[in-house]
Short mmCIF file of C-alpha atoms in Angstrom, two decimals:
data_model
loop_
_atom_site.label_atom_id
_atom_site.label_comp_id
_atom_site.label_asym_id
_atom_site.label_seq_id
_atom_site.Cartn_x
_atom_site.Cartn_y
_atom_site.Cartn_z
CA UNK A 17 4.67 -3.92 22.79
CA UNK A 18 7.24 -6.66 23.96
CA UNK A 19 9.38 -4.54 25.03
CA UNK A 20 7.22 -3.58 28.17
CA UNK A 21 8.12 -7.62 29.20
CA UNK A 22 10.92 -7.08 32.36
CA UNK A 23 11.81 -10.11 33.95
CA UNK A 24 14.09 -8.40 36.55
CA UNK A 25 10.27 -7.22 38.31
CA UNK A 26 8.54 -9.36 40.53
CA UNK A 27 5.78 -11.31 39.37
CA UNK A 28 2.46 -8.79 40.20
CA UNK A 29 4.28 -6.27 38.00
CA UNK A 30 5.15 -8.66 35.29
CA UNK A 31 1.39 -9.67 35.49
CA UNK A 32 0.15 -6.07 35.00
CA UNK A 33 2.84 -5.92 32.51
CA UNK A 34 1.63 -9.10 30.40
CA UNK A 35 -2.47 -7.85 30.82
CA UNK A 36 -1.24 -4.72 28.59
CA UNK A 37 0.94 -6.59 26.09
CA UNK A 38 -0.34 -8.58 23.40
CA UNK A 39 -1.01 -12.03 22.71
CA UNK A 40 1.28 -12.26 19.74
CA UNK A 41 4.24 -10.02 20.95
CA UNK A 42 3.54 -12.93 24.25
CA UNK A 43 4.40 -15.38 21.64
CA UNK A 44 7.70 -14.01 20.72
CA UNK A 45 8.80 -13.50 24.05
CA UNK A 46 8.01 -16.78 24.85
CA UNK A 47 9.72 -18.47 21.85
CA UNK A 48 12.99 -16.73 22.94
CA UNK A 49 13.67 -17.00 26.49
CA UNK A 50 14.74 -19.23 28.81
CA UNK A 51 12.59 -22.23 30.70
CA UNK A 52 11.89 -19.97 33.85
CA UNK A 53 11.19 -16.97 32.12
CA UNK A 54 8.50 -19.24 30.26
CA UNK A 55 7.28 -20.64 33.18
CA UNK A 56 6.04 -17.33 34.62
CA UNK A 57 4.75 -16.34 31.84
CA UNK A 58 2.47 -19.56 32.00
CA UNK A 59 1.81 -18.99 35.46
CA UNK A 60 0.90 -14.91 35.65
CA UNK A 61 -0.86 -14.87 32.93
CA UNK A 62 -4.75 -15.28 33.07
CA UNK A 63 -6.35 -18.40 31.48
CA UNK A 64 -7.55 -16.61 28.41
CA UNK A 65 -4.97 -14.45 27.36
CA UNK A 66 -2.97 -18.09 27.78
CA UNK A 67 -4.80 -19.61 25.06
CA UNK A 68 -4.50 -16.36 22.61
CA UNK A 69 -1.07 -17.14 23.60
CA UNK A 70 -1.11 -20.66 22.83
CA UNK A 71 -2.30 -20.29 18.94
CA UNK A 72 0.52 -17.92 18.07
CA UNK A 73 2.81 -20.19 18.73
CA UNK A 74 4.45 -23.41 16.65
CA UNK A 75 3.52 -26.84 17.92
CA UNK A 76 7.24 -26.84 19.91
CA UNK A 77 6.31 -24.38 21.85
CA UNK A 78 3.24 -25.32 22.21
CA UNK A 79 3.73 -28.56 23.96
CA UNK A 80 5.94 -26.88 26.16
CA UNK A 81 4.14 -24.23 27.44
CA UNK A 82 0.98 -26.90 27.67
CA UNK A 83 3.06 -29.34 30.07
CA UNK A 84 4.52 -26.35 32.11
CA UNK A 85 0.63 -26.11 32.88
CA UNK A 86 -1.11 -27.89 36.29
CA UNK A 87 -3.65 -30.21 34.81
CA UNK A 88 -6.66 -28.10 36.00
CA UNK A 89 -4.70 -25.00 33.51
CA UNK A 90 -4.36 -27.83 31.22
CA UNK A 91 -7.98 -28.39 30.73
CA UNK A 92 -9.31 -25.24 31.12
CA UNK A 93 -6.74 -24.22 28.13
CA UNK A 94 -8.54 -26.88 25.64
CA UNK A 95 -11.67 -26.01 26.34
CA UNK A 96 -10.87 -22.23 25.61
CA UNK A 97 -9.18 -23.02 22.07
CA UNK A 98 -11.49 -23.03 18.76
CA UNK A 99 -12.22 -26.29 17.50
CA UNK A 100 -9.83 -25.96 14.43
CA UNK A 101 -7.20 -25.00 16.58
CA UNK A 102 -7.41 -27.64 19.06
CA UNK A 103 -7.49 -29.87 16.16
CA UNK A 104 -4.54 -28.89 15.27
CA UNK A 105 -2.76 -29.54 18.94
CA UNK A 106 -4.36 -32.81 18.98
CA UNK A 107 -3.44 -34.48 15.58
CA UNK A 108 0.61 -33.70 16.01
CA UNK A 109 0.35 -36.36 18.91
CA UNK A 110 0.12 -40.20 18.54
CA UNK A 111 -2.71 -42.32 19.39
CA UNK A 112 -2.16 -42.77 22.82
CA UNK A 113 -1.50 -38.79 23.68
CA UNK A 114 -4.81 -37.93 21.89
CA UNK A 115 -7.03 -39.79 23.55
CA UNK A 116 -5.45 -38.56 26.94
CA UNK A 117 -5.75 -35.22 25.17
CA UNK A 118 -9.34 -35.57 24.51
CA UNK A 119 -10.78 -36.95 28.02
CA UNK A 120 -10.04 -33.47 29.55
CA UNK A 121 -12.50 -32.04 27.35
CA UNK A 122 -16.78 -32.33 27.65
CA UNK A 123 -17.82 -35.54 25.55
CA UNK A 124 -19.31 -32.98 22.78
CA UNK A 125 -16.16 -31.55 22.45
CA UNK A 126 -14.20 -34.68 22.03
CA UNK A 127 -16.75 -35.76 19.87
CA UNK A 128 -16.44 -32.85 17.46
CA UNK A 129 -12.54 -33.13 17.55
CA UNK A 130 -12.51 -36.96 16.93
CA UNK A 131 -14.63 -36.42 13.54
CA UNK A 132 -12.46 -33.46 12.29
CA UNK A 133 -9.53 -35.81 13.03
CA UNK A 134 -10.80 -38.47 10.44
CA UNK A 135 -10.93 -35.73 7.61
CA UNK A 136 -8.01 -35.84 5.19
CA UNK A 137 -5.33 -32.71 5.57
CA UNK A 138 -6.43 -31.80 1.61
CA UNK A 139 -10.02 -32.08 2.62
CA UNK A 140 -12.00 -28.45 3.26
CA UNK A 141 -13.69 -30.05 6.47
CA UNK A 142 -9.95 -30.22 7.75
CA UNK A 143 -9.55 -26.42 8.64
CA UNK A 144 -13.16 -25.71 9.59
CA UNK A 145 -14.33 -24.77 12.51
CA UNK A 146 -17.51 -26.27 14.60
CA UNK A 147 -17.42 -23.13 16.63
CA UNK A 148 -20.76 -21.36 14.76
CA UNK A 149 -24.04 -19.99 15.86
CA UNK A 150 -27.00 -21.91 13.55
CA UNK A 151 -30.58 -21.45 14.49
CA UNK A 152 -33.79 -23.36 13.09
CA UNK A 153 -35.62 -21.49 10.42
CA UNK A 154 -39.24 -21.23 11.83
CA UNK A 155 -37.91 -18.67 14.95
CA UNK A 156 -38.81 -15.05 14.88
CA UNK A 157 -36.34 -12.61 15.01
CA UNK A 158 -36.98 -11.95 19.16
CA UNK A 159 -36.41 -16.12 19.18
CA UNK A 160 -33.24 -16.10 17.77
CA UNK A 161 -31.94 -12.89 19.71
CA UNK A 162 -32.42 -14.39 23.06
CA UNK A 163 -30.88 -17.61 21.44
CA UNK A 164 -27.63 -16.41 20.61
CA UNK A 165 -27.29 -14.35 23.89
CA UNK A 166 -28.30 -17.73 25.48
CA UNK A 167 -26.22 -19.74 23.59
CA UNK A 168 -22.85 -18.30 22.37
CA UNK A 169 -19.55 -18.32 23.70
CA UNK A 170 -16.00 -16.31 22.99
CA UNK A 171 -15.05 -18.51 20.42
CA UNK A 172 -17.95 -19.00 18.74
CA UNK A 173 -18.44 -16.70 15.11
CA UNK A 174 -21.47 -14.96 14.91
CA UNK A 175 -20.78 -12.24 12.11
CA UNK A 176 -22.94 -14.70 10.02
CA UNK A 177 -25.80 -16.66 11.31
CA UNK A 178 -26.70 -20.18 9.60
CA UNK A 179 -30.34 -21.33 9.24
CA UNK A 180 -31.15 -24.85 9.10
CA UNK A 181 -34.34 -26.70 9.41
CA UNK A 182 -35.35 -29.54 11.75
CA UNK A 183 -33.04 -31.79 9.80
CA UNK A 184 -30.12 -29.62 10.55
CA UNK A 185 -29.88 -28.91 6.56
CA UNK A 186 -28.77 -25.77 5.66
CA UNK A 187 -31.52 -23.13 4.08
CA UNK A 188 -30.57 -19.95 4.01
CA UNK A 189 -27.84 -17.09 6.21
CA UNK A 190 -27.88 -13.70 7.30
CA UNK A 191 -25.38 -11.34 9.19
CA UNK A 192 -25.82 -10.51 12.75
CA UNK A 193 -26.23 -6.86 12.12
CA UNK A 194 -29.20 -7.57 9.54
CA UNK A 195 -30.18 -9.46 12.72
CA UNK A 196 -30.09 -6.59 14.76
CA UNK A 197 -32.14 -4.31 13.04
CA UNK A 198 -34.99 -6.56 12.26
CA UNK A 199 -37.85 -6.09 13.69
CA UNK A 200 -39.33 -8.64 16.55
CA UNK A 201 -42.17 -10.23 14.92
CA UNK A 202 -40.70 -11.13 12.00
CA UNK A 203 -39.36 -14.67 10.98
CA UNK A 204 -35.87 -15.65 9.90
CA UNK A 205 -37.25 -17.16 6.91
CA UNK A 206 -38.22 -13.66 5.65
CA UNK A 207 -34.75 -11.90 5.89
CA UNK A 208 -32.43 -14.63 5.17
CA UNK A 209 -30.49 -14.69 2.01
CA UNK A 210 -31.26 -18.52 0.63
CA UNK A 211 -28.12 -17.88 -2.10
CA UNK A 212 -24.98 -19.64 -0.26
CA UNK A 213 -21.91 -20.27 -1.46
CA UNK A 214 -20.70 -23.35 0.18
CA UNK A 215 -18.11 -26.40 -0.07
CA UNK A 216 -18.88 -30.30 1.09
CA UNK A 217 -16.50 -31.62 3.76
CA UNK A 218 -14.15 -34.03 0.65
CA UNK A 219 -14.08 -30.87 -1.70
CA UNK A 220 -10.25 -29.16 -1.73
CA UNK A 221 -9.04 -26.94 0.46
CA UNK A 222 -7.62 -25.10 -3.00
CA UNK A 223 -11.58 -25.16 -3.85
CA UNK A 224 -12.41 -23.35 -0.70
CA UNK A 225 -9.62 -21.02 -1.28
CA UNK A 226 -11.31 -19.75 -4.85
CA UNK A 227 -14.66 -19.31 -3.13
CA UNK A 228 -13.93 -17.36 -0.65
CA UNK A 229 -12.12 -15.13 -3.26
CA UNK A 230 -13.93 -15.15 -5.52
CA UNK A 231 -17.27 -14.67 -3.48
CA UNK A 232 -15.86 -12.25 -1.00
CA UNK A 233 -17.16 -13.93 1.76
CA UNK A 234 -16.28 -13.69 5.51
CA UNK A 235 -16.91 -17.76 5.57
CA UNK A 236 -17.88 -20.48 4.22
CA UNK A 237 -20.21 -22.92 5.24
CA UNK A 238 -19.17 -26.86 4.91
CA UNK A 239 -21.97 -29.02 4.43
CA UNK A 240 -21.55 -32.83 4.10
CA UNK A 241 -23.04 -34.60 0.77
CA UNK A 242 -26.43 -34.74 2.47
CA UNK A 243 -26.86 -30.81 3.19
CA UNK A 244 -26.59 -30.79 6.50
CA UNK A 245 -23.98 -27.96 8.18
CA UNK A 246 -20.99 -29.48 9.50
CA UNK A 247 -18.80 -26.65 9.94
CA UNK A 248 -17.59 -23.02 8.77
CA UNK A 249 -14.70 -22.05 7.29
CA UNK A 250 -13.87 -18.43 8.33
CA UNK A 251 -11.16 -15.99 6.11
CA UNK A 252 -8.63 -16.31 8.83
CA UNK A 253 -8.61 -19.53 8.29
CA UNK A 254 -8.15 -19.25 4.28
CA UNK A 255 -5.38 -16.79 4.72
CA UNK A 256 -3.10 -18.96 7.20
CA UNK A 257 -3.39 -22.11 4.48
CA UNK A 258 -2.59 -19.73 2.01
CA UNK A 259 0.59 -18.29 3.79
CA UNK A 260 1.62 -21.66 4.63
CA UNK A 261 1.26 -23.20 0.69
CA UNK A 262 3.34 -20.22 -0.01
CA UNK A 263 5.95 -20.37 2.50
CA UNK A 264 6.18 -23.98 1.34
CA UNK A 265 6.31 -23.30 -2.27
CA UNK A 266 8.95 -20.20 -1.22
CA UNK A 267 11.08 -23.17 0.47
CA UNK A 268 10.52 -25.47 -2.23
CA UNK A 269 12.10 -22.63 -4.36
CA UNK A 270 14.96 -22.48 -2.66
CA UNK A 271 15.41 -25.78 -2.01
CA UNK A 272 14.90 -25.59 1.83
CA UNK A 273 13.42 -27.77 3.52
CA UNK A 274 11.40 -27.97 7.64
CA UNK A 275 12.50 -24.06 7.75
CA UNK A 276 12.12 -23.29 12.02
CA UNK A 277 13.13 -20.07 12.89
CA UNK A 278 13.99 -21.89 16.20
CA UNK A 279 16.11 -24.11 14.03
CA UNK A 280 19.94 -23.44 14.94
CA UNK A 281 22.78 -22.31 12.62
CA UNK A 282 24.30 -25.80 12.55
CA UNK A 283 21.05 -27.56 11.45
CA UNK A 284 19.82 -24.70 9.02
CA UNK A 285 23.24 -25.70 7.20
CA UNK A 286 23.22 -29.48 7.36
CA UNK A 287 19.70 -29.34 5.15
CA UNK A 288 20.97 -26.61 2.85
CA UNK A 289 24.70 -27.88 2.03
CA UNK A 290 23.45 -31.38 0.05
CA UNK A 291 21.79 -28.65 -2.51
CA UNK A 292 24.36 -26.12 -2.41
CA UNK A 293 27.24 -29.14 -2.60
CA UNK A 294 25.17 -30.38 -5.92
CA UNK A 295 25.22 -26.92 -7.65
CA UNK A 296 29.21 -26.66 -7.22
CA UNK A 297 28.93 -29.92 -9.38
CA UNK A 298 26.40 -29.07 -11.33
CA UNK A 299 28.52 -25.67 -12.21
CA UNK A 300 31.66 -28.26 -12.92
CA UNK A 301 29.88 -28.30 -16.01
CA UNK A 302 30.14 -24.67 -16.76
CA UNK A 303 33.89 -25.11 -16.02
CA UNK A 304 34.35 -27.70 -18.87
CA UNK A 305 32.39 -25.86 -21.48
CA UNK A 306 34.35 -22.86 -21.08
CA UNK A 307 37.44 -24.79 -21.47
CA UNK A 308 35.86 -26.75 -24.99
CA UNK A 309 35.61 -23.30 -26.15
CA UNK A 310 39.01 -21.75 -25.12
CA UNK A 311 40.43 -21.02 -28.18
CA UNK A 312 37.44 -19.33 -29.33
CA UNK A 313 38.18 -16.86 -25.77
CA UNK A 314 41.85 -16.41 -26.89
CA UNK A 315 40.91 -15.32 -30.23
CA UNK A 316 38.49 -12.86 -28.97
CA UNK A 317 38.63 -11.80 -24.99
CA UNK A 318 36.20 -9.47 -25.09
CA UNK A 319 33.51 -12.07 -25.39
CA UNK A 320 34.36 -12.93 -21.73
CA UNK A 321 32.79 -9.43 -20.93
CA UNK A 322 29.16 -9.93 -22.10
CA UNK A 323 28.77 -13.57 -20.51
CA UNK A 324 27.55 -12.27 -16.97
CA UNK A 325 24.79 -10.59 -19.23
CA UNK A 326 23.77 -13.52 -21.28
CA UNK A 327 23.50 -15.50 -17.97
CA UNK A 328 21.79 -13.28 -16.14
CA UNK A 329 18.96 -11.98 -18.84
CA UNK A 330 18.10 -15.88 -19.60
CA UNK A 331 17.88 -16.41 -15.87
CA UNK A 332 15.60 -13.37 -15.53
CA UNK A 333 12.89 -14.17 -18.79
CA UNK A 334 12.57 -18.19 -17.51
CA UNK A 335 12.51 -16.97 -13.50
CA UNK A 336 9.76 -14.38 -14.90
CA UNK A 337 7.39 -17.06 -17.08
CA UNK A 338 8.37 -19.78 -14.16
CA UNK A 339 6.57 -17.82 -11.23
CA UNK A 340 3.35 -16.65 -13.49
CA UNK A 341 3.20 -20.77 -14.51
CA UNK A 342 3.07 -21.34 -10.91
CA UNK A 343 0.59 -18.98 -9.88
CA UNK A 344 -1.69 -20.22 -12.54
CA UNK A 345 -1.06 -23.62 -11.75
CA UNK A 346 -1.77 -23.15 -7.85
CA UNK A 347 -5.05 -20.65 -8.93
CA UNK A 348 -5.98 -23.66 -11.26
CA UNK A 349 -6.16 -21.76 -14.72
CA UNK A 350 -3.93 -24.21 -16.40
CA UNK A 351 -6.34 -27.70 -15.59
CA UNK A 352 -7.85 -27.91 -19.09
CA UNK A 353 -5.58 -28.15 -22.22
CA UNK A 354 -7.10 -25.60 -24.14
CA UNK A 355 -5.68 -22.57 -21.22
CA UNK A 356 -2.61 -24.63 -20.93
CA UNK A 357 -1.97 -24.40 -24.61
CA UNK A 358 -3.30 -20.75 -24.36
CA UNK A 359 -0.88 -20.11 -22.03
CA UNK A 360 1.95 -21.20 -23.36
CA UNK A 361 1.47 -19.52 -26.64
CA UNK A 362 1.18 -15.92 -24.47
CA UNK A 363 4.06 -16.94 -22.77
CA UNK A 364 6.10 -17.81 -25.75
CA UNK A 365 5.50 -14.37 -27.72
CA UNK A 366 5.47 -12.58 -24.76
CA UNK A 367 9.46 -14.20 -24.44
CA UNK A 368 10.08 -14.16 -28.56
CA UNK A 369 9.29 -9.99 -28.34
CA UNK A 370 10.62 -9.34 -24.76
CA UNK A 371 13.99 -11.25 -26.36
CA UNK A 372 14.41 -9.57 -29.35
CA UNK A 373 14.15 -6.11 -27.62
CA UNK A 374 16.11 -6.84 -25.14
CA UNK A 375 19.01 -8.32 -27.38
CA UNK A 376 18.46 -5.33 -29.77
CA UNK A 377 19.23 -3.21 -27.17
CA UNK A 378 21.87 -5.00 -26.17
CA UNK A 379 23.85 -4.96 -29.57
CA UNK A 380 23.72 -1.01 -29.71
CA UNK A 381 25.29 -1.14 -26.22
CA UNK A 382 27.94 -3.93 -27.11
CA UNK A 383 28.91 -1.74 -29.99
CA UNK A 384 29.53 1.35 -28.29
CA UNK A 385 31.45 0.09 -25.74
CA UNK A 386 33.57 -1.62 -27.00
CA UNK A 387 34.17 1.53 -30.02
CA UNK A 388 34.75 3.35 -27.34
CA UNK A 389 36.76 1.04 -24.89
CA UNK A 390 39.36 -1.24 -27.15
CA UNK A 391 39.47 -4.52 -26.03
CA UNK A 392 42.35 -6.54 -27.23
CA UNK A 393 41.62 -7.00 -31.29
CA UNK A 394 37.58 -7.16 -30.83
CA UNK A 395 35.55 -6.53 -33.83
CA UNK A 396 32.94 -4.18 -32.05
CA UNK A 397 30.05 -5.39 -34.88
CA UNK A 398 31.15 -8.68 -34.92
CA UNK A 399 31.13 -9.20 -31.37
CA UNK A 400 27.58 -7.19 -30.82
CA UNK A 401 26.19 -9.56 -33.41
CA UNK A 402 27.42 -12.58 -31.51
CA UNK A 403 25.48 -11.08 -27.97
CA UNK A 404 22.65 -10.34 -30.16
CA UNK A 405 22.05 -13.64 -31.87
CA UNK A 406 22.98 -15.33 -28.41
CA UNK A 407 20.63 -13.06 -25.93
CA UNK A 408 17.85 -13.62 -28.22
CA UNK A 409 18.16 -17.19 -28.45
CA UNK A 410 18.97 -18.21 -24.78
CA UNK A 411 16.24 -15.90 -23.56
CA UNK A 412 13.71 -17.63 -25.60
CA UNK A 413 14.52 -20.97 -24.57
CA UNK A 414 14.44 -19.75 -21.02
CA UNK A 415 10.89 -18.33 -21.35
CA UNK A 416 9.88 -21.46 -23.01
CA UNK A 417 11.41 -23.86 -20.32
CA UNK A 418 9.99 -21.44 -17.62
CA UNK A 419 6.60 -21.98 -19.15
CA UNK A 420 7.08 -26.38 -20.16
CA UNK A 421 8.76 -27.42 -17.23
CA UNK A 422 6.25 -26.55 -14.41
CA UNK A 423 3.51 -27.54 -16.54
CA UNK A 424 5.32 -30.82 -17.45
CA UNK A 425 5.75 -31.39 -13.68
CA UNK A 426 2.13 -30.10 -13.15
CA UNK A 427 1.08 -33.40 -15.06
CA UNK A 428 3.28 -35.47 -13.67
CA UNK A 429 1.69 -34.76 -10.06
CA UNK A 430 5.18 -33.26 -9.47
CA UNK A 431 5.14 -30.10 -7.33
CA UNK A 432 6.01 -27.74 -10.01
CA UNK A 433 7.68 -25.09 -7.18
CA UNK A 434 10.77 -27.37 -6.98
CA UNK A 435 11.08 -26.94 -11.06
CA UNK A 436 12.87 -23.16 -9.73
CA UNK A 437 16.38 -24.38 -7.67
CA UNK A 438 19.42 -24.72 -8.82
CA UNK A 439 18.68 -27.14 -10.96
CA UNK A 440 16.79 -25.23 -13.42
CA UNK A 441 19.47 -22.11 -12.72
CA UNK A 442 22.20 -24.53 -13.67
CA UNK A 443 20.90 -25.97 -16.75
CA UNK A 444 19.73 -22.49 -18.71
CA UNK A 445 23.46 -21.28 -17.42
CA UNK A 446 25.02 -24.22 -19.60
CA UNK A 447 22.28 -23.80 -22.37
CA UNK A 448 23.32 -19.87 -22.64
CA UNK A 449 27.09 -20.77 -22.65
CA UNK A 450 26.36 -23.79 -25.10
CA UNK A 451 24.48 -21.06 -27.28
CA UNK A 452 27.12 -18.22 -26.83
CA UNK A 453 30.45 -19.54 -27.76
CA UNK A 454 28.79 -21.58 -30.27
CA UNK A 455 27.78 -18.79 -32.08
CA UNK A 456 30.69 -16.95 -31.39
CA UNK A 457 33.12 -19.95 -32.76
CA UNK A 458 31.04 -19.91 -36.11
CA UNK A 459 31.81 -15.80 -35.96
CA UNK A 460 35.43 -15.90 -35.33
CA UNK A 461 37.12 -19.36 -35.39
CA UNK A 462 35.22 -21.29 -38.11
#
């Protein structure tokens, strides 16, 4: 573990030390401490274990650790980092830095960097990899052994092994341990399995996403609109884009914004206040409609009791139809209007039954309490039917927004995730006090 990192030692036992440590614990270390304490790690530790070093880390840290490097380090780093990876380096850089970026690297390299470069960020071909063993489909099984002991390197995948013809189109795949047990005098064209699951290079990343879950594969070949095998795209790869869409969508949520956990204190809160300073206006409202409905709180105090609950349930039902909306938005079950209508009527009974339990339940409690605990000249039926009629309605409303508004926003080519901050809180908070005193005005005032 990281904890095994002692700076106080001299450098060969901090580079026995870092040999038994690993990469990603490395990474943390490094992210943390000081500019000499970085620099030896860059400097003890061997070339490889750099580079499994190197992809832990944010792009920051990455460019500093890269120009604490001699330029011989420099280059050997690139050329040790998968192609999707080094991608990645490359395109946070402008023009000028790539290309410098790019000469330290062979010309096949470069090559295979430049094209992934010109694929757009949506685009599957963006997060493949080039790093893949294919072999030609007339070799015999003791061909292709001694071809992939010939030809592959660290990086490369081999767990799957693409077959192509002379035209480099794909025909057919097989794992390496189906491979393995072959026998010699067979051809690959006998055991391969000829029933891929594939994307082209301009289909969605979201698309590769759904076949790799829903095929269970290990990876996915990417094959340009002519057949031919560009690339693979490898589950490792699927899950980081899916932690990053939902750490975005988490920060969308929550109205934050460029989250670095590198970011200081002082920062953090410049991009946070703006929201927060909008919801104390926002709430201004909440203010004023509790003071329209004043006498209706004089004439019956207790009603101040059961707001909190009111609030809270019709946050609860919308925040509960809001996050299964956005799940089926992102896992594209909503696209045609027949399972968006489909899902709004679930969504919409599911809310009309969850509300009228819940504010059933909520009108036996109301009574009881308030038999049992006098409060001021409360009229325990009269106030329980009040809740009632008021939970049911607000939670309702709530489920139905939850459901309409990131669909709404959906269409609109709005990101539907920031349909949950404080705006959305806000507004069901003044629809439930709106609904609340209304009803309880027509109860006790009117």
């Amino acid at each position: 573990m990281a904890k095994k990192l002692n700076f106080k030692h001299n450098d060969e036992s901090l580079k026995k030390a870092l040999t038994h440590v690993h990469a990603y614990d490395i990474a943390r270390v490094f992210e943390r401490e000081n500019e000499e304490h970085q620099k030896r790690i860059t400097i003890l530790s061997p070339i490889d274990l750099l580079a499994d070093i190197f992809v832990e880390l944010e792009y920051d840290e990455q460019s500093d650790l890269f120009e604490m490097l001699a330029d011989s380090r420099q280059k050997k780093l690139l050329n040790l980092l998968e192609s999707d990876d080094l991608k990645e380096f490359v395109e946070h850089h402008d023009i000028d830095r790539q290309s410098d970026l790019l000469n330290l690297l062979p010309k096949y390299k470069a090559k295979t960097i430049r094209l992934l470069l010109t694929y757009e960020e949506d685009e599957a071909a963006s997060i493949m990899t080039t790093d893949f063993m294919a072999l030609n489909v007339n070799m015999s099984i003791k061909e292709a052994t001694s071809e992939i002991v010939a030809r592959s390197k660290e990086a490369d995948y081999i767990d799957t092994i693409y077959i192509t013809d002379d035209n480099d189109i794909l025909q057919g795949m097989l794992d390496i341990k189906d491979l393995i047990i072959a026998r010699p005098s067979t051809s690959l064209h006998q055991i391969m399995d000829e029933n891929i699951v594939f994307v082209y290079a301009d289909d969605t990343i979201e698309e590769a996403i759904s076949r790799v879950r829903d095929y269970d594969e290990h990876a996915l070949p990417v094959l340009g609109r002519d057949n031919k095998l560009l690339g693979i795209i490898t589950a490792d790869d699927i899950f980081d884009e899916i932690v990053e869409d939902y750490e975005d969508d988490y920060e969308r949520m929550a109205q934050i914004t460029d989250y670095e956990s590198t970011t200081n204190a002082f920062e953090r809160s410049r991009k946070r206040l703006p929201w927060l300073f909008i919801g104390v206006i926002l709430n201004l409202l909440t203010i004023t409609i509790l003071l329209r409905y004043g006498a209706t709180l004089e004439a019956v105090t207790a009603l101040i009791l059961f707001q909190p609950m009111i609030l809270g349930q019709a946050g609860n039902i919308g925040t509960q139809a809001l996050a299964v909306t956005i799940l089926g938005i992102h896992q594209h079950e909503l696209d045609s209007r027949k399972d968006a209508f489909s899902h709004f009527g679930k969504e919409a009974v599911i809310g009309l039954i969850n509300s009228v339990m819940v504010a059933g339940i909520a009108f036996i409690y109301v009574t009881i309490y308030l038999n049992i605990f006098h409060i001021g000249n409360a009229e325990p039926l009269k106030v329980a039917l009040a809740v009632f009629i008021a939970l049911m309605t607000v939670m309702a409303i709530s489920s139905v927004m939850g459901t309409l508004v990131p669909m709404t926003l959906s269409k609109l080519n709005v990101d539907p995730a920031s349909a949950s901050g404080p705006f959305m809180t806000t507004i069901n908070d003044i629809i439930s006090l709106v609904v609340y005193f209304s009803i309880a005005t027509l109860l006790f005032v009117v």
